[in-house]
mmCIF file of C-alpha atoms in Angstrom:
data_model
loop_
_atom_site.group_PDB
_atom_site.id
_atom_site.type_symbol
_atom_site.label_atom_id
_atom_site.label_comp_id
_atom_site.label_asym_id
_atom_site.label_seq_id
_atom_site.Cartn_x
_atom_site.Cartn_y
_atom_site.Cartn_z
ATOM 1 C CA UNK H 865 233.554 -3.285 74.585
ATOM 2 C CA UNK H 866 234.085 -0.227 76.026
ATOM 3 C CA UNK H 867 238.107 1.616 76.370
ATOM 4 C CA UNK H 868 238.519 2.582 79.590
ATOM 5 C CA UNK H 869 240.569 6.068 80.284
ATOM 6 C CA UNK H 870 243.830 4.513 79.766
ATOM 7 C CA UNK H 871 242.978 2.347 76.910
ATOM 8 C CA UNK H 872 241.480 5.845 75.348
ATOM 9 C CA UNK H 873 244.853 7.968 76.260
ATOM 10 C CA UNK H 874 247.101 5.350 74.644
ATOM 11 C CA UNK H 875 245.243 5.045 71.469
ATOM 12 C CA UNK H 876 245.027 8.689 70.994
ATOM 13 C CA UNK H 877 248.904 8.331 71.818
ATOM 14 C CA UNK H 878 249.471 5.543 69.266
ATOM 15 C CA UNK H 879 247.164 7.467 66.898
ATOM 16 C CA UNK H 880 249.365 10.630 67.290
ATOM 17 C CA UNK H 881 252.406 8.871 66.383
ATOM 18 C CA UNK H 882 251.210 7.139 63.417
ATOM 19 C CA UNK H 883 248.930 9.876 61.632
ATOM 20 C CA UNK H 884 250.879 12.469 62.755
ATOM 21 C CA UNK H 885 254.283 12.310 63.222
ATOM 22 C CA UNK H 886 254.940 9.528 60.733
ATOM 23 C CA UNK H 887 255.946 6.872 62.998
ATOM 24 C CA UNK H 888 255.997 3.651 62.019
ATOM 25 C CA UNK H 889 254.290 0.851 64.044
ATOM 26 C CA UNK H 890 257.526 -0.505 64.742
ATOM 27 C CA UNK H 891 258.864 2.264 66.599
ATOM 28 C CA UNK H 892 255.608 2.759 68.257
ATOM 29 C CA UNK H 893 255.940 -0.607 69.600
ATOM 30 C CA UNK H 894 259.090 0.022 70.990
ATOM 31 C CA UNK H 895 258.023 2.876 72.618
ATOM 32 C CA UNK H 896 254.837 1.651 74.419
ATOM 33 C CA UNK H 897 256.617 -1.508 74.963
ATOM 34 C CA UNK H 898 253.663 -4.022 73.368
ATOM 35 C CA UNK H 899 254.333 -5.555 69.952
ATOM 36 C CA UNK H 900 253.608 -4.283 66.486
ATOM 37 C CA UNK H 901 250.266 -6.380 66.709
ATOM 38 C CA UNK H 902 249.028 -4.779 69.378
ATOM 39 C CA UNK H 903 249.830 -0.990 68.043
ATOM 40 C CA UNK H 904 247.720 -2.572 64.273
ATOM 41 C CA UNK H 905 245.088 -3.519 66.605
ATOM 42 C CA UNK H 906 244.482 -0.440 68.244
ATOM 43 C CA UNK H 907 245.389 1.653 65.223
ATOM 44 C CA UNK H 908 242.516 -0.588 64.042
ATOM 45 C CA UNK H 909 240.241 0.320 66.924
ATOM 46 C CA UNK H 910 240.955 4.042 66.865
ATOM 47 C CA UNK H 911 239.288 4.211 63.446
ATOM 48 C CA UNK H 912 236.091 1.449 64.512
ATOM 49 C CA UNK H 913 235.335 3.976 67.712
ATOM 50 C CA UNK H 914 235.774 7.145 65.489
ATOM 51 C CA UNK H 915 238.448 8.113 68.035
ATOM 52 C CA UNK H 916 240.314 8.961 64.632
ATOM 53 C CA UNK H 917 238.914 10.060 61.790
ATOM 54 C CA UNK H 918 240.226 10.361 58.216
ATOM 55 C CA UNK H 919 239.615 12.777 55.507
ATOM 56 C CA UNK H 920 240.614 12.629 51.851
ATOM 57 C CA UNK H 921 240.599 16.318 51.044
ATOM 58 C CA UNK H 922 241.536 17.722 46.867
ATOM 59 C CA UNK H 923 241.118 21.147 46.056
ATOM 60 C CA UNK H 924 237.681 22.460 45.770
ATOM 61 C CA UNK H 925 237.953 22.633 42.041
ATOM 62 C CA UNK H 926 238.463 18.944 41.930
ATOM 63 C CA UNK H 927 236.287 15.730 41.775
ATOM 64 C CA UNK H 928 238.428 13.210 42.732
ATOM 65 C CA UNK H 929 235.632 10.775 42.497
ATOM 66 C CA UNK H 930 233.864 11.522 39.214
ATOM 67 C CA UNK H 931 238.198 11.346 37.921
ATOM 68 C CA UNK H 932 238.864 7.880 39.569
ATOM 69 C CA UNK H 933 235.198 6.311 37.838
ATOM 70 C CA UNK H 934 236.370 8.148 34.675
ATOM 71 C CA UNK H 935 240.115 6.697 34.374
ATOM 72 C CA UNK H 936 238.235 3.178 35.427
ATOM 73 C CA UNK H 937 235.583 3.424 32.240
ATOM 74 C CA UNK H 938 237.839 4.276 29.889
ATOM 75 C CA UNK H 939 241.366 2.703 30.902
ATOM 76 C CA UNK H 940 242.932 5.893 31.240
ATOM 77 C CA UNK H 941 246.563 6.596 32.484
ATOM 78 C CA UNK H 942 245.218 9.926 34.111
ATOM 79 C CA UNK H 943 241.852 11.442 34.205
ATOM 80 C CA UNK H 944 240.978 14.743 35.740
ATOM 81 C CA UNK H 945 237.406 16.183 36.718
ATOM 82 C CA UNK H 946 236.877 19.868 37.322
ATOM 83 C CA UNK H 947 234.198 21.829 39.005
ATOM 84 C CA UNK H 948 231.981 22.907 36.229
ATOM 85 C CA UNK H 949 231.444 26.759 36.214
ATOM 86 C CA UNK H 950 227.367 26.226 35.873
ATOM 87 C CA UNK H 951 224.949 24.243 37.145
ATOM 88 C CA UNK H 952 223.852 20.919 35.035
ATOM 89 C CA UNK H 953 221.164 22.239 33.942
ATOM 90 C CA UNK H 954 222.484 25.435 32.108
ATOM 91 C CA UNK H 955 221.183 25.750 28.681
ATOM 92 C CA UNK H 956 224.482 27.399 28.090
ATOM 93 C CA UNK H 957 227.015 24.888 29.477
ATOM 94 C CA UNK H 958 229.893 26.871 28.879
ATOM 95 C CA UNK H 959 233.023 25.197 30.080
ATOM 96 C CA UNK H 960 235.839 27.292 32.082
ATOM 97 C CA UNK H 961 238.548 27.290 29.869
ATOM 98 C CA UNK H 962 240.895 29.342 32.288
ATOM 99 C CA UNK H 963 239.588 26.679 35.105
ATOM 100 C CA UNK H 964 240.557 23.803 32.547
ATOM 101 C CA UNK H 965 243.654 25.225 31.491
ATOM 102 C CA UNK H 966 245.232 26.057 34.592
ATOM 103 C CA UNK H 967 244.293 22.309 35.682
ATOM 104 C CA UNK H 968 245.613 20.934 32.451
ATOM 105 C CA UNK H 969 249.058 22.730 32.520
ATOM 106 C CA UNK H 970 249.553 21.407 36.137
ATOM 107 C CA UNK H 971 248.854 17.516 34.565
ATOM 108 C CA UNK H 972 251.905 18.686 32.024
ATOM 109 C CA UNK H 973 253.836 20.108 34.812
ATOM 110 C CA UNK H 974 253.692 16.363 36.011
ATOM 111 C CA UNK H 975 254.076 13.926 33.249
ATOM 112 C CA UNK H 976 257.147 16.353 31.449
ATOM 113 C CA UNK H 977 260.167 15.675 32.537
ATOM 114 C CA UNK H 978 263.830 16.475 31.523
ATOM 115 C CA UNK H 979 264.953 15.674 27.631
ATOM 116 C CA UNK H 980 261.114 14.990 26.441
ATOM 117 C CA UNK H 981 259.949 16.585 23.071
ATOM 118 C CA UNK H 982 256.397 18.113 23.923
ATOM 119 C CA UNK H 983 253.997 18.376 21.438
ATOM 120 C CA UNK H 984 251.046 20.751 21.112
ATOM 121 C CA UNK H 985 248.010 20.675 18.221
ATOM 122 C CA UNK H 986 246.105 23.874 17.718
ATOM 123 C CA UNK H 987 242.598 24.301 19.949
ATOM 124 C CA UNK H 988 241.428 27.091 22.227
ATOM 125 C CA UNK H 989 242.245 24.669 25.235
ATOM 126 C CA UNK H 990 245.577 24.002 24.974
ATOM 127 C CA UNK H 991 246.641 28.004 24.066
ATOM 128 C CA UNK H 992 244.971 28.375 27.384
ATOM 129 C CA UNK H 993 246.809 25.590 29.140
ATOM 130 C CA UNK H 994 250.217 26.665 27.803
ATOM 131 C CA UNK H 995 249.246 30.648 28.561
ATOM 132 C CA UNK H 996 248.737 29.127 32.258
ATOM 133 C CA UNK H 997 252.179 26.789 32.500
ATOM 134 C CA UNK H 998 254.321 27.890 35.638
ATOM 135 C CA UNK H 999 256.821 25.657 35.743
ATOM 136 C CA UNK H 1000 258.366 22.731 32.779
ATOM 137 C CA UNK H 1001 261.338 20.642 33.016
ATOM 138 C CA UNK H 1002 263.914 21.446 30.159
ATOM 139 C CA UNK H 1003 262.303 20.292 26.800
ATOM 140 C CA UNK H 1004 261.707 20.795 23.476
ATOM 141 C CA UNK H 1005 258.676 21.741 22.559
ATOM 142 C CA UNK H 1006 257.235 21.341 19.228
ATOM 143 C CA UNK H 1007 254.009 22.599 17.143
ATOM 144 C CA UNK H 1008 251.926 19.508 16.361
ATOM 145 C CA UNK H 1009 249.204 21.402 13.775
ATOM 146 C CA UNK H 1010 248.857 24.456 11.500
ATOM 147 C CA UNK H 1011 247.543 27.442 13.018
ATOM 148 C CA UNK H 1012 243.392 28.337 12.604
ATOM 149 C CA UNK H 1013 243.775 31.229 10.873
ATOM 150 C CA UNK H 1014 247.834 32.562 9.471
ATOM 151 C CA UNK H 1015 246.756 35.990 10.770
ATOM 152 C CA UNK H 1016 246.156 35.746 14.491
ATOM 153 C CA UNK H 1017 249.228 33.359 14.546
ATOM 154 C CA UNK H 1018 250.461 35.341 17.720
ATOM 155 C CA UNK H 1019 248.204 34.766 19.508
ATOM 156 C CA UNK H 1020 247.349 31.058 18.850
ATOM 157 C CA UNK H 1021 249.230 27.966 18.327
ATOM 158 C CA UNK H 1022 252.616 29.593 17.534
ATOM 159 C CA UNK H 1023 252.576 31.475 20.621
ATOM 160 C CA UNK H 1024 252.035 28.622 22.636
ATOM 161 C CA UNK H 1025 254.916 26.750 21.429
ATOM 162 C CA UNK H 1026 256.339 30.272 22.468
ATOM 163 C CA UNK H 1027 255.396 30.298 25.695
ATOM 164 C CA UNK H 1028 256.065 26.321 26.554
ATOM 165 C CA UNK H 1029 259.279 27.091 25.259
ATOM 166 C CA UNK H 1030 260.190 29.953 27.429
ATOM 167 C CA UNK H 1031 258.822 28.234 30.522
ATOM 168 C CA UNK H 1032 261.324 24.965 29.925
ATOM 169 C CA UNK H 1033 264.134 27.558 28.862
ATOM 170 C CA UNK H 1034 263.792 24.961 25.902
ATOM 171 C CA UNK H 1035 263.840 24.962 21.428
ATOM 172 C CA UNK H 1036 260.790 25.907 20.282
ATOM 173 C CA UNK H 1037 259.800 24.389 16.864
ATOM 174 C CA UNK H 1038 256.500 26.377 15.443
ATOM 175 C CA UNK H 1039 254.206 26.058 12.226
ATOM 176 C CA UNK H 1040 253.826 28.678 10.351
ATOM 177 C CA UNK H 1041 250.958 27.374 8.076
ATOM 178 C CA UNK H 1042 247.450 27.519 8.143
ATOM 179 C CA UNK H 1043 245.934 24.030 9.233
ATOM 180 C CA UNK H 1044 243.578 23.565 6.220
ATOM 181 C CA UNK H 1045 244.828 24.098 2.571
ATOM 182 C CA UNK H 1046 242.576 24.600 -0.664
ATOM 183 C CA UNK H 1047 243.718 20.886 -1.831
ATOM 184 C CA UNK H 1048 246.186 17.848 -1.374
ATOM 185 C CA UNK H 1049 249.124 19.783 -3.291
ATOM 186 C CA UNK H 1050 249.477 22.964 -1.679
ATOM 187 C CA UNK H 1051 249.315 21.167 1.752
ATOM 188 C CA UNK H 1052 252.589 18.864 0.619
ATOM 189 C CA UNK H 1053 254.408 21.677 -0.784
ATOM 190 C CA UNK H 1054 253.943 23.143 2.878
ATOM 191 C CA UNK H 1055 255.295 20.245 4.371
ATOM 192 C CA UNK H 1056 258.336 20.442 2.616
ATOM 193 C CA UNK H 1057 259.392 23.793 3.095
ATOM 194 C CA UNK H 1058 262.274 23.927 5.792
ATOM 195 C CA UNK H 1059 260.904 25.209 8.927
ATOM 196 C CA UNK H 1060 257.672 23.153 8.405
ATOM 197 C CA UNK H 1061 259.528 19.996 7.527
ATOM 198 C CA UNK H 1062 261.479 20.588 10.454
ATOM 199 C CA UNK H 1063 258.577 20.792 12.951
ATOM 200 C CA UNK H 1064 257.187 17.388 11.013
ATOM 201 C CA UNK H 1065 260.841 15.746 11.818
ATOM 202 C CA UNK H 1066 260.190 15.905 15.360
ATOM 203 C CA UNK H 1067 256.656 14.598 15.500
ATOM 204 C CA UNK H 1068 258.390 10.761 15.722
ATOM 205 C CA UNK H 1069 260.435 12.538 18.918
ATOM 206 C CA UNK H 1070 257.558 13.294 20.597
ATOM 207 C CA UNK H 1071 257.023 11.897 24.281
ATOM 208 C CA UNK H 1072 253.948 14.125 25.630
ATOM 209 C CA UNK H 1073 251.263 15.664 23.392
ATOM 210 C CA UNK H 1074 248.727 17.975 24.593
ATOM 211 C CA UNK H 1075 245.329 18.292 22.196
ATOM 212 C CA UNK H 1076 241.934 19.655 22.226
ATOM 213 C CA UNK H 1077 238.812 17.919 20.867
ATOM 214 C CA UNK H 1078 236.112 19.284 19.225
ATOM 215 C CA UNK H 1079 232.104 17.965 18.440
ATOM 216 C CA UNK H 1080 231.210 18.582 14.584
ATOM 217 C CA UNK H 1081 229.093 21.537 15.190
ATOM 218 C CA UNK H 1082 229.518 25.460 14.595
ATOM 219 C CA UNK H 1083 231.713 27.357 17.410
ATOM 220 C CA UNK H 1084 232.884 24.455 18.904
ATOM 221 C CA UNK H 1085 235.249 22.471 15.633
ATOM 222 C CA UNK H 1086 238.069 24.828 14.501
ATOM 223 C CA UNK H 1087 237.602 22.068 11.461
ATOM 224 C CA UNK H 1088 234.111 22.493 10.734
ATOM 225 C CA UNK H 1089 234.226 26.582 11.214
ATOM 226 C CA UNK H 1090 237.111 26.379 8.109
ATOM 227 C CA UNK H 1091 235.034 24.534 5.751
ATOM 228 C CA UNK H 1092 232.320 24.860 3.148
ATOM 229 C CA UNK H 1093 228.251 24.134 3.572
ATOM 230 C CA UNK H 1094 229.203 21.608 1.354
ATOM 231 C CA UNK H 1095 232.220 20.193 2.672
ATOM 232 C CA UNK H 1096 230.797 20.194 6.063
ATOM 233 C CA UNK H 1097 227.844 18.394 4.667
ATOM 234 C CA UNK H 1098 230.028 16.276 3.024
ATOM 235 C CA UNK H 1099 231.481 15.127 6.263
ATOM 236 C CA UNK H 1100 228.170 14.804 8.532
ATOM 237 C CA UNK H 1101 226.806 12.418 6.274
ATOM 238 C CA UNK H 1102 229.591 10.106 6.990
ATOM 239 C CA UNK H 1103 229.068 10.235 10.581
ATOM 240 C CA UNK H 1104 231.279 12.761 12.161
ATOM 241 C CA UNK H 1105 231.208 13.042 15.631
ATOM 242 C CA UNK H 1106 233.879 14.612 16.528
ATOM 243 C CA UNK H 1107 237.437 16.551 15.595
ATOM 244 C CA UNK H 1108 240.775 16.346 17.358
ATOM 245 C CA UNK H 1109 244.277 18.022 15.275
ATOM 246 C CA UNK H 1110 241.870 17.907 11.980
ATOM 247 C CA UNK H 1111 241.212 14.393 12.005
ATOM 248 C CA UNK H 1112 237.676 13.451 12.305
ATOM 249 C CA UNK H 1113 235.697 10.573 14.108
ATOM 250 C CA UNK H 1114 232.390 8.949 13.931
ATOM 251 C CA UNK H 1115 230.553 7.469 17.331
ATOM 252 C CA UNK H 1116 232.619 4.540 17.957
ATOM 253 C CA UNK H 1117 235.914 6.389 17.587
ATOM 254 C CA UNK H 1118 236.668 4.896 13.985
ATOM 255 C CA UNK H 1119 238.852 7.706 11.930
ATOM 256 C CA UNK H 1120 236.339 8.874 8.768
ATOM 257 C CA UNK H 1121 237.017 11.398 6.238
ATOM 258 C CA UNK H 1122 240.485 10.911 5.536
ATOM 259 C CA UNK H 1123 240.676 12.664 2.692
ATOM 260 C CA UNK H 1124 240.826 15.446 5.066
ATOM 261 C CA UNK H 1125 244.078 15.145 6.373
ATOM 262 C CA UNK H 1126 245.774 15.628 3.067
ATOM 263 C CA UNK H 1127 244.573 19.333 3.061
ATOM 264 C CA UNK H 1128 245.787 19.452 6.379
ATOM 265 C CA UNK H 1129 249.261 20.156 8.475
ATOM 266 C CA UNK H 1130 249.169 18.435 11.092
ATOM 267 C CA UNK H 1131 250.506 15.158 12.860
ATOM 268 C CA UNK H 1132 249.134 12.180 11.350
ATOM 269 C CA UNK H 1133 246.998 9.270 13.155
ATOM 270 C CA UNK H 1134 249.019 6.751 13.737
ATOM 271 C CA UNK H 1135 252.141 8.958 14.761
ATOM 272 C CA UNK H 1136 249.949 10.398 16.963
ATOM 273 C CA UNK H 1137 248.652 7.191 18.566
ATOM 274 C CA UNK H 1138 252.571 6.428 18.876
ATOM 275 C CA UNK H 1139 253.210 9.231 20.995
ATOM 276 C CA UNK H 1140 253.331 7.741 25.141
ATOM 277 C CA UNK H 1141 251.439 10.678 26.912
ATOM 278 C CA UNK H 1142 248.744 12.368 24.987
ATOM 279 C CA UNK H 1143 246.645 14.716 27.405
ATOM 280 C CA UNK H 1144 242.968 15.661 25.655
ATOM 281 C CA UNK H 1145 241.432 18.891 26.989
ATOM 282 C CA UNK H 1146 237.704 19.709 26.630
ATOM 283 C CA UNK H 1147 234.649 20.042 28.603
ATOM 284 C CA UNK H 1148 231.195 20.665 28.751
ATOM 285 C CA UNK H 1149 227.961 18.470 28.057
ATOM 286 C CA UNK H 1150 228.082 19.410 24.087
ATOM 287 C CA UNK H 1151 231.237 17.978 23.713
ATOM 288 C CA UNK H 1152 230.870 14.820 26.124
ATOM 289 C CA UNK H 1153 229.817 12.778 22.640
ATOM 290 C CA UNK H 1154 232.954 14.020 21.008
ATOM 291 C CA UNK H 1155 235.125 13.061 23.853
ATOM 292 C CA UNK H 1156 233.632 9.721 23.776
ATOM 293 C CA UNK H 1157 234.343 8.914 20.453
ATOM 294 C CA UNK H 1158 238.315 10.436 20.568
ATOM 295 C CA UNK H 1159 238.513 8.555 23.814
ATOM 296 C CA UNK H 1160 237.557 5.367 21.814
ATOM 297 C CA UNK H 1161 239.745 6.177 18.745
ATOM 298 C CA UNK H 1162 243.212 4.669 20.613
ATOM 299 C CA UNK H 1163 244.812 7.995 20.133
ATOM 300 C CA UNK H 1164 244.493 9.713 24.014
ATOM 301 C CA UNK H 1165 246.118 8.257 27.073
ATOM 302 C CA UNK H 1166 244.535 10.807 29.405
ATOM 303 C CA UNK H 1167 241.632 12.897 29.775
ATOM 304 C CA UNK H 1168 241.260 16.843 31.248
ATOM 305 C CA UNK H 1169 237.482 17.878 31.713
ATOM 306 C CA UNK H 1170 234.829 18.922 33.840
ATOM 307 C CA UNK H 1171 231.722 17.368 35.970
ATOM 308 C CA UNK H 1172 229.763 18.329 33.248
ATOM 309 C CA UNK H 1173 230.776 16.275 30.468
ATOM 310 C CA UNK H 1174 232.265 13.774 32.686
ATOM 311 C CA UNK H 1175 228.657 13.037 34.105
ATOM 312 C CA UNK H 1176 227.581 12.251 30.564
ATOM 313 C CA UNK H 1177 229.892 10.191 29.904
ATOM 314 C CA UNK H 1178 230.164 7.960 33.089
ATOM 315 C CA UNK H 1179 226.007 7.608 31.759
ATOM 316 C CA UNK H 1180 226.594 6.556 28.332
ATOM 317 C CA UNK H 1181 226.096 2.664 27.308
ATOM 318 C CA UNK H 1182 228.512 -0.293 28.234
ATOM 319 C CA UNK H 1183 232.184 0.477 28.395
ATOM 320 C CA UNK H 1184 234.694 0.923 25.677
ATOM 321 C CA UNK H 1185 238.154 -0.620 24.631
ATOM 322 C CA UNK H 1186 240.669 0.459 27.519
ATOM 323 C CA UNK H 1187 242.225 3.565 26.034
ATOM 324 C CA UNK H 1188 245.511 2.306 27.073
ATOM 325 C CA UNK H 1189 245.344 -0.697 24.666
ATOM 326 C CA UNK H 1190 246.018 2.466 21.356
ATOM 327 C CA UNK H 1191 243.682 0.889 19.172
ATOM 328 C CA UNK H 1192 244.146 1.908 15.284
ATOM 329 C CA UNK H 1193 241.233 4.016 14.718
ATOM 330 C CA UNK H 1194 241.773 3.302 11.099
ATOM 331 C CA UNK H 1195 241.287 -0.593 11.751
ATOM 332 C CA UNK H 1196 238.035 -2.371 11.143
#
């Protein structure tokens, strides 16, 4: 049925209230003198004859719906989708890091709050988040991996922790280490000297971790780009599909390589997976297998990327273990 001129003036009335100025149907009623039925009916109407229309609106660099599918798939606390700088298609398919990391340090601006220990691994994503961070609640923040390479310390890892630190007006705990080691025994003498060991003390403290993830391929694996042909065929041949804070994955998100790890400074697996909040940055199609398979390893809660990778992996086969559920990615 048609609203005649007065049904149409009090709708748009009613309408006002409740969209507007935050009135609840309730008060409306008392108002217009009808009950609270009435104003739910023609709230109800007012949206059927498009006399009010609604509008979810994000910010243009934001896919709210390729996020929401994402944290479905993969049981993710948070997931967040970003406009990818190119076009699907681009034999490139360079991700935005500054687009990325601006996003991601916003995310940590969120889920830090007062008194947490944050904890950030070495990767090109996350010095980019922390160089973005604005505003943090007072915490400490703690170094989570060696650095790539000793020598550009300043302006990696290290100064992240740096710059986390200043924004929270909190302790800073850095590595200085190199990630990798030649073998097993220089690694654990690192470990045990005093302001390494300290770092490693807080690792059980930590409440939010931010990491990066990387596919086994040259460029884009700080792990990979430190080792030998050899090593790195080593590796492959046991199915590697990915990296994350030097631990390696195959396709299913099972940890491989172990070995690894005892060359390495950095927080282990399964303190890792014991950490509440751990944010993974990375983007772009080449990665989208590697985020797969960390995303299926237990060890990440929630998920920064872009449409680009996210499209790939809202395609891939039937649905993994709910991310939430921390499966031990050294279990069968």
């Amino acid at each position: 049925m048609r609203m005649g001129p007065a049904e149409l003036v009090q709708a748009a009335a009613m309408a006002r209230r409740f969209y507007l100025e935050g009135k609840s149907k309730i008060q409306i009623a008392e108002e217009f003198g009808v009950s609270r039925f009435k104003v739910a009916r023609v709230l109800e109407t007012a949206l059927e004859r498009d006399l009010v229309r609604i509008e979810i609106r994000v910010p243009a660099e934001l896919d709210a719906e390729r996020s929401d599918a994402l944290r479905a798939r993969y049981g993710l606390r948070h997931a967040v989708v970003v406009e990818s700088p190119t076009s699907a298609d681009d034999p490139d398919d360079s991700p935005d890091p500054e687009n990325l990391g601006e996003v991601a340090a916003g995310l940590l601006g969120e889920l830090v709050t007062e008194g947490d220990v944050l904890g950030l691994a070495w990767g090109r994503s996350t010095i980019t988040m922390a160089a973005a961070l604005e505003a943090l609640p007072p915490c400490t923040v703690v170094q989570l991996t060696g650095v790539y390479d000793a020598g550009t310390a300043e302006r990696g890892s290290v100064e992240a922790v740096r710059r986390a630190a200043q924004v929270s007006g909190g302790d800073a705990h850095p590595i200085y280490a190199p990630m990798l080691l030649p073998d097993a025994a220089t690694a654990a003498a690192l470990r045990h000297q005093t302001g390494i060991a300290r770092a490693f003390e807080y690792f059980d403290k930590v409440t939010v971790a931010a990491v990066s993830i990387g596919s086994w391929e040259p460029g884009i694996s700080t792990v990979h780009d430190m080792l030998t042909d050899e090593e790195r065929a080593h590796y492959a041949s046991l199915g590697v599909a990915a990296e994350m804070s030097a631990h390696l994955f195959d396709a299913e998100g099972r940890r491989v390589g172990r070995d690894l790890g005892e060359r390495c400074i950095t927080v282990e697996a399964d303190r890792l997976r014991r950490i509440p909040e751990v944010v993974a940055i990375a983007g772009g199609q080449r990665k989208a297998a590697a985020i797969d398979a960390v995303l299926r390893s237990g060890l990440v809660t929630s998920l920064v990327t872009d449409t680009a990778a996210a499209d790939r992996l809202l395609e891939a086969g039937p649905a993994p273990r709910p991310a939430l559920d921390r499966a031990d990615p050294d279990g069968s």
